[in-house]
mmCIF file of C-alpha atoms in Angstrom:
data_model
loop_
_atom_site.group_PDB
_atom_site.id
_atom_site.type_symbol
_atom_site.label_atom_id
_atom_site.label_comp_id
_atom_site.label_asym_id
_atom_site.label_seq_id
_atom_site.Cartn_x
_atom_site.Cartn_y
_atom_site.Cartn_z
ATOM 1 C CA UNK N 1 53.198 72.717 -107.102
ATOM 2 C CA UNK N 2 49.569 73.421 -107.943
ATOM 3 C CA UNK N 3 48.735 70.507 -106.454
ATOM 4 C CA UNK N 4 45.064 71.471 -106.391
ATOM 5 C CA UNK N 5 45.253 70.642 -110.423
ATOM 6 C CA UNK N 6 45.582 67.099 -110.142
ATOM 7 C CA UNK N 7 42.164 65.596 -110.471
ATOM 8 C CA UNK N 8 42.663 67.575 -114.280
ATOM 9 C CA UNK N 9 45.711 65.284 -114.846
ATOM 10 C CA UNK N 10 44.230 62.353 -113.263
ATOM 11 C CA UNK N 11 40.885 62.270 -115.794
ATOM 12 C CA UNK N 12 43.172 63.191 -118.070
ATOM 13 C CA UNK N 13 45.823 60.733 -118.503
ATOM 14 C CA UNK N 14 43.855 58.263 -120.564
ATOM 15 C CA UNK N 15 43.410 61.075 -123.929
ATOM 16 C CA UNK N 16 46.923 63.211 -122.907
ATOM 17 C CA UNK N 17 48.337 61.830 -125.772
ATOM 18 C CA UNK N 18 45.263 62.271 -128.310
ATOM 19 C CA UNK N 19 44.378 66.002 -127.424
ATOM 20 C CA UNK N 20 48.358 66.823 -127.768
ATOM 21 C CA UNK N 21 48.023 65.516 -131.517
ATOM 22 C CA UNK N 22 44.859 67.946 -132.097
ATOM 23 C CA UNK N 23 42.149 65.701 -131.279
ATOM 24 C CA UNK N 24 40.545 68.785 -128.885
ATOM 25 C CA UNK N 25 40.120 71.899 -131.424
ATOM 26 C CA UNK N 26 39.644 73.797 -128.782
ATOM 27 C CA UNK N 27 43.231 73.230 -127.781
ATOM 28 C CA UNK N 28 45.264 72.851 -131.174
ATOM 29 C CA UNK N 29 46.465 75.929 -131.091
ATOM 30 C CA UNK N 30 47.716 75.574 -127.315
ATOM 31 C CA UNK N 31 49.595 72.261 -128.628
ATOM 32 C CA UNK N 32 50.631 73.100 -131.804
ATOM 33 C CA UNK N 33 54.455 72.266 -132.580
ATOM 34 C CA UNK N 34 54.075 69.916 -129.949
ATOM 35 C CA UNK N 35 56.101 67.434 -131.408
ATOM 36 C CA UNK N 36 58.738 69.938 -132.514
ATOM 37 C CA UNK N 37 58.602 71.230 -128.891
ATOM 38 C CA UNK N 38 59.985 68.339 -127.703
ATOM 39 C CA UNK N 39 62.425 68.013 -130.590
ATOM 40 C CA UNK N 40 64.018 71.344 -129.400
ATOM 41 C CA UNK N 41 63.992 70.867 -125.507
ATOM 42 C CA UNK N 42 65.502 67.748 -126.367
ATOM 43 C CA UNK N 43 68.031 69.198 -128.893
ATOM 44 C CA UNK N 44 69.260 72.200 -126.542
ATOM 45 C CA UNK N 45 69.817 69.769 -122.915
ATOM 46 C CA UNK N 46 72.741 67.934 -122.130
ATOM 47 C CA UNK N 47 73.556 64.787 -120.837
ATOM 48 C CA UNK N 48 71.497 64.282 -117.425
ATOM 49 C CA UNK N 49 68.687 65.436 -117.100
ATOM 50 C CA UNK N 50 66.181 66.183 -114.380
ATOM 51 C CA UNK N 51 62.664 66.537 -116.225
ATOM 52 C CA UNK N 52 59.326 68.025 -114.507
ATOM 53 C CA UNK N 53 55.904 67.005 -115.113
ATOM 54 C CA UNK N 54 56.845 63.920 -117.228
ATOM 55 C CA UNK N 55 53.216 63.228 -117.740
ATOM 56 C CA UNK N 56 52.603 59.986 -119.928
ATOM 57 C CA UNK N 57 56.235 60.276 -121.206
ATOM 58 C CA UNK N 58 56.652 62.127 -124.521
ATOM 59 C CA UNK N 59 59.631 64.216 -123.642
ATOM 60 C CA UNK N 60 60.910 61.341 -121.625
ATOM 61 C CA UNK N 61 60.994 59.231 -124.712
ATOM 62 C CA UNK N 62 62.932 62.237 -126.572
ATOM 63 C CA UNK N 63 65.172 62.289 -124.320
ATOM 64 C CA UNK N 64 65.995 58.914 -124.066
ATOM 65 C CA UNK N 65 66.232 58.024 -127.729
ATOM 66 C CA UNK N 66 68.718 61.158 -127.953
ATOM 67 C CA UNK N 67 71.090 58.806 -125.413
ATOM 68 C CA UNK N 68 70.425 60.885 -122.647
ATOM 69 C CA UNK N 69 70.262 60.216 -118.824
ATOM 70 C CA UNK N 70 66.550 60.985 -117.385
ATOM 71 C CA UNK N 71 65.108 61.469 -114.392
ATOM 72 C CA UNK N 72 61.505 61.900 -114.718
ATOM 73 C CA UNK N 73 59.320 63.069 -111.702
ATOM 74 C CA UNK N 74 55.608 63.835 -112.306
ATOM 75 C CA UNK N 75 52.915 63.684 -109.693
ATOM 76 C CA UNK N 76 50.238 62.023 -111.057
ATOM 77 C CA UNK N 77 49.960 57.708 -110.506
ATOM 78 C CA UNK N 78 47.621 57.777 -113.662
ATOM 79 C CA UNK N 79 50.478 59.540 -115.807
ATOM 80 C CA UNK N 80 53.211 57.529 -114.611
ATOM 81 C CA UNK N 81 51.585 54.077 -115.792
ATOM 82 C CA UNK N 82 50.884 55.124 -118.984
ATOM 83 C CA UNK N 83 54.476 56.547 -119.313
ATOM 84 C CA UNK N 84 55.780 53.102 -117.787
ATOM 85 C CA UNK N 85 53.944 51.022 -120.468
ATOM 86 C CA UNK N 86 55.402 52.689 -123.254
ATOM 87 C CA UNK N 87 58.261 50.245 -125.006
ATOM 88 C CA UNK N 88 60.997 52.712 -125.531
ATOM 89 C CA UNK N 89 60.674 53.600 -121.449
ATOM 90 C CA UNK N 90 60.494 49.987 -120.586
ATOM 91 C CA UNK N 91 64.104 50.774 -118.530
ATOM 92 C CA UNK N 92 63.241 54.282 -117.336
ATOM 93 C CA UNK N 93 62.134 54.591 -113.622
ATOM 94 C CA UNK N 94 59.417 57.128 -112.985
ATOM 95 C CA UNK N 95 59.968 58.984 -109.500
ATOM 96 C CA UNK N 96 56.649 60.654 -107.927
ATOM 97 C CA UNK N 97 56.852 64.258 -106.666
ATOM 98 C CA UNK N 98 56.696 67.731 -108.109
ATOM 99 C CA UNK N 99 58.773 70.793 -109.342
ATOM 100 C CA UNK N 100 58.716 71.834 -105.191
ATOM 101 C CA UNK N 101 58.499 68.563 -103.895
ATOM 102 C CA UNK N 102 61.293 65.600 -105.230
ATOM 103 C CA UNK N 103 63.855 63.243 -105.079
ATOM 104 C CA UNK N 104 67.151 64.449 -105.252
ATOM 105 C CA UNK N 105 68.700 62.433 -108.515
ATOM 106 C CA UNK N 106 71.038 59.685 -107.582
ATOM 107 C CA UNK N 107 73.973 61.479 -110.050
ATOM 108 C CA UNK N 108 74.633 65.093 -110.520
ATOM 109 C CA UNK N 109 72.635 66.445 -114.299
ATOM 110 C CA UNK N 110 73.338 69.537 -115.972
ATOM 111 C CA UNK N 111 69.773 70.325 -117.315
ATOM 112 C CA UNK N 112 66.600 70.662 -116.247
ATOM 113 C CA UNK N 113 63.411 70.448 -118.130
ATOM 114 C CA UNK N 114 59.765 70.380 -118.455
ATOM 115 C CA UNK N 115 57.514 71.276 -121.102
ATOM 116 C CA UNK N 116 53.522 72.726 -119.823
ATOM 117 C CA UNK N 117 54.329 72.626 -116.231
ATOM 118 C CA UNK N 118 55.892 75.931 -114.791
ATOM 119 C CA UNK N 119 52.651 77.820 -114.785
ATOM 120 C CA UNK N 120 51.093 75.239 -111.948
ATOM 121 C CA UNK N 121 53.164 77.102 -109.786
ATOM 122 C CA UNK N 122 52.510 81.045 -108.374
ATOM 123 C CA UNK N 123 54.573 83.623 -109.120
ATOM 124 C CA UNK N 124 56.546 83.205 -105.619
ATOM 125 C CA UNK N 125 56.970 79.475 -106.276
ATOM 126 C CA UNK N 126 58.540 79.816 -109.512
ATOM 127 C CA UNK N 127 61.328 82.380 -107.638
ATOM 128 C CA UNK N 128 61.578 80.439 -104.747
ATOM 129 C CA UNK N 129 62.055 76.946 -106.786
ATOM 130 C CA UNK N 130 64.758 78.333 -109.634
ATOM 131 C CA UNK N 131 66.718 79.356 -106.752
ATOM 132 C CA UNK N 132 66.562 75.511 -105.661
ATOM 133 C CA UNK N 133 67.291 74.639 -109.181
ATOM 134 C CA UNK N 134 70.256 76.833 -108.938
ATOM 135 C CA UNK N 135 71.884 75.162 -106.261
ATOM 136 C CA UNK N 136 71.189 71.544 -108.329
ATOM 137 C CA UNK N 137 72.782 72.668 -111.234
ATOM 138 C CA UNK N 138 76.681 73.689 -111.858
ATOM 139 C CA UNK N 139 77.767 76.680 -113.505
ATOM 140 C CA UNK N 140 76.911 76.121 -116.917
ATOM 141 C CA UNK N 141 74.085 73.894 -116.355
ATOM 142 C CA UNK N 142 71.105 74.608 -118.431
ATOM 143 C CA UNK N 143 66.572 74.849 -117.607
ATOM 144 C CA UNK N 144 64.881 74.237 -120.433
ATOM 145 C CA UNK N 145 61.372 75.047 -120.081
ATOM 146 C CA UNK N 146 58.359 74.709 -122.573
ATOM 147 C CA UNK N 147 54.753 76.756 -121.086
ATOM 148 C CA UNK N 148 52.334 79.246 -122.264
ATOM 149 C CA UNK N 149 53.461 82.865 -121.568
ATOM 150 C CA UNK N 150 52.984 86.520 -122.711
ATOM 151 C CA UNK N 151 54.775 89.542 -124.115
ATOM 152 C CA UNK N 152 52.894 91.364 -121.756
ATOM 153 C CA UNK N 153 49.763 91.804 -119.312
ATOM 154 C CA UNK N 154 47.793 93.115 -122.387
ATOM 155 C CA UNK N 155 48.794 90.338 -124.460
ATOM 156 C CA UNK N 156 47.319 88.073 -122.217
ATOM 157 C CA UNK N 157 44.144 90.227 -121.564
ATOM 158 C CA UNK N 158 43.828 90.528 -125.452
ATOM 159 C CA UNK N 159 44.259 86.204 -125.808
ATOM 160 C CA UNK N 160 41.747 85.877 -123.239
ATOM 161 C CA UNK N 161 39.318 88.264 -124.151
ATOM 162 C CA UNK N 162 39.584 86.123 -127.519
ATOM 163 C CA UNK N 163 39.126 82.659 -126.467
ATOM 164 C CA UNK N 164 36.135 84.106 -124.632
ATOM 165 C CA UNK N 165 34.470 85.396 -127.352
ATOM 166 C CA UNK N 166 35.500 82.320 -129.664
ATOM 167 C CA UNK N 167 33.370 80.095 -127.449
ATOM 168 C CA UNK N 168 36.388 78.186 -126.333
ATOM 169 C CA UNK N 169 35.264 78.387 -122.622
ATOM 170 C CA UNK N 170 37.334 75.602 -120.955
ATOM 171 C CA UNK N 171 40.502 77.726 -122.489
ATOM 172 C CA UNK N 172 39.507 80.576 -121.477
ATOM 173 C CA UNK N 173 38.928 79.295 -117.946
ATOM 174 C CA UNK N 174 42.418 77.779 -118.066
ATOM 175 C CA UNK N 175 43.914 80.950 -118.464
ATOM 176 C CA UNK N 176 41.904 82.672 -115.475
ATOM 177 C CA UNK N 177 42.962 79.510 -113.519
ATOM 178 C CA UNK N 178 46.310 78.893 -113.819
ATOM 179 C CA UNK N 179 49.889 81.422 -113.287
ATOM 180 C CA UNK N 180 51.106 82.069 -117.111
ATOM 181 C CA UNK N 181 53.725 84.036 -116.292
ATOM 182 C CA UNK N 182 54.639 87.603 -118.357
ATOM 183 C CA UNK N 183 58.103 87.479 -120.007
ATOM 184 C CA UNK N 184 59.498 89.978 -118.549
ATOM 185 C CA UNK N 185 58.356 89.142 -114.717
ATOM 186 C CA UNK N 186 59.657 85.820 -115.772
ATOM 187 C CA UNK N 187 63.147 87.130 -117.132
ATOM 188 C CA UNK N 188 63.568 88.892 -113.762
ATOM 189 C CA UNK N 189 62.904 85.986 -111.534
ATOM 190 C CA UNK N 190 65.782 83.829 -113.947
ATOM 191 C CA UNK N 191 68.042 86.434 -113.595
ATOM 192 C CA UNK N 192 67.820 87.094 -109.438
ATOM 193 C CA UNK N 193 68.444 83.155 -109.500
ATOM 194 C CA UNK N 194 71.501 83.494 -111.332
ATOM 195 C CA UNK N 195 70.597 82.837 -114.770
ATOM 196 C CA UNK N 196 70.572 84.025 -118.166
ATOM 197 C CA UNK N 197 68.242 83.889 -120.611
ATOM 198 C CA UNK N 198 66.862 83.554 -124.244
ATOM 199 C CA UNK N 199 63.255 82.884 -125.596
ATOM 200 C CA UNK N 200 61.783 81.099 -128.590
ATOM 201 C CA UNK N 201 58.332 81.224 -129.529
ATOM 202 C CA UNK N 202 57.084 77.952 -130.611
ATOM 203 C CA UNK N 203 53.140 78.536 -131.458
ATOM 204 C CA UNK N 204 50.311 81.355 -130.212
ATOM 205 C CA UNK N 205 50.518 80.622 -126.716
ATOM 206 C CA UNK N 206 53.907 78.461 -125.873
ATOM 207 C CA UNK N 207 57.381 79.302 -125.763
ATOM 208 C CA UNK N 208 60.327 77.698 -124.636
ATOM 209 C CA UNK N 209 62.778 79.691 -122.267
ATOM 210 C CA UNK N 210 66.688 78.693 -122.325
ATOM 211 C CA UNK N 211 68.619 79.483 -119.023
ATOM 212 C CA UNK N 212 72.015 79.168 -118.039
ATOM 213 C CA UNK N 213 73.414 78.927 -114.758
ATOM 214 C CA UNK N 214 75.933 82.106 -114.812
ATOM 215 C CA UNK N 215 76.925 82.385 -110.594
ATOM 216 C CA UNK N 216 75.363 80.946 -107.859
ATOM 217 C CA UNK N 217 72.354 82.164 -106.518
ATOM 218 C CA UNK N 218 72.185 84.705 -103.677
#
């Protein structure tokens, strides 16, 4: 899972939380909504839940104040300890892995989610895991997933072109860097793993993708 992104996470950990409430401007538009992100992931998944990417535990708490069963898995030791220190998560057990690589949960769930994580894979990782995801999930079940994605290749070329000449460099090389995914690439990988889909955009760069499990994957 983009594995080769983890000394980011790992420097990271300590001002996750900070930069996610604007404390970067070069990123406030990236994470705004944040909070209302998470209020509609949380709002749209059932009862157990397999989340991706956990991170220091913001959807995690979401999801567990709503009285939902969690099962977060994020790959990151640094992440996981400041998730595991948080009061409301006190009973929550962290599992270590990835959206390729992870523990199976101990009881079936129904949704899956993850909020700025799908893009660490390629485009033949995100195909070859929702097929995975398919086979987890029952007819019905629900992914739920929060990330930065375009309209179109020319949206994105247009976005970067304008963080690059906005002097927001790091942002810029973020997009170059990582796999945002085109919506409409995107709704054809869902739907060859059996899914069907709706969109929401949530802010400039981030939308959140609702998917139901319609048939089993081929």
């Amino acid at each position: 899972m983009g594995l080769e992104f983890m000394p980011i996470f790992e420097g990271w950990a300590v001002d996750y939380d900070e930069e996610v409430n604007g404390a970067n401007p070069e990123y406030q538009e990236v994470f705004a909504n944040y909070w209302q992100i998470l209020d509609e992931i949380t709002a749209h998944s059932g009862q157990s839940v397999l989340e991706f990417g956990s991170g220091t535990g913001n959807l995690t708490e979401k999801l567990v104040a709503a009285g939902k069963t969690v099962y977060p898995v994020e790959p990151s030791p640094e992440m996981r300890d400041m998730a595991a220190k948080k009061d409301a998560l006190q009973a929550t057990s962290f599992f270590a892995g990835d959206m390729e690589n992870f523990p199976l949960p101990p009881e079936p769930v129904d949704t899956i989610v993850s909020n700025l994580v799908f893009h660490h894979l390629t485009a033949e990782e995100k195909q070859k895991v929702l097929k995975e995801y398919n086979q987890i999930l029952p007819i019905g079940g629900k992914i739920i997933f929060g990330d930065t994605m375009f309209l179109s290749q020319t949206v994105y070329d247009t976005y970067l072109r304008t963080e690059k000449e906005a002097g927001r460099q790091n942002l810029a090389a973020d997009l170059e860097r990582e796999y945002y995914p085109v919506i409409s690439e995107l709704d054809q990988y869902f739907q060859k793993s059996g899914f069907q889909t709706t969109y929401r955009q949530m802010n400039r760069f981030v939308w959140i993708v609702y998917a139901e499990k319609i048939m089993e994957a081929e």
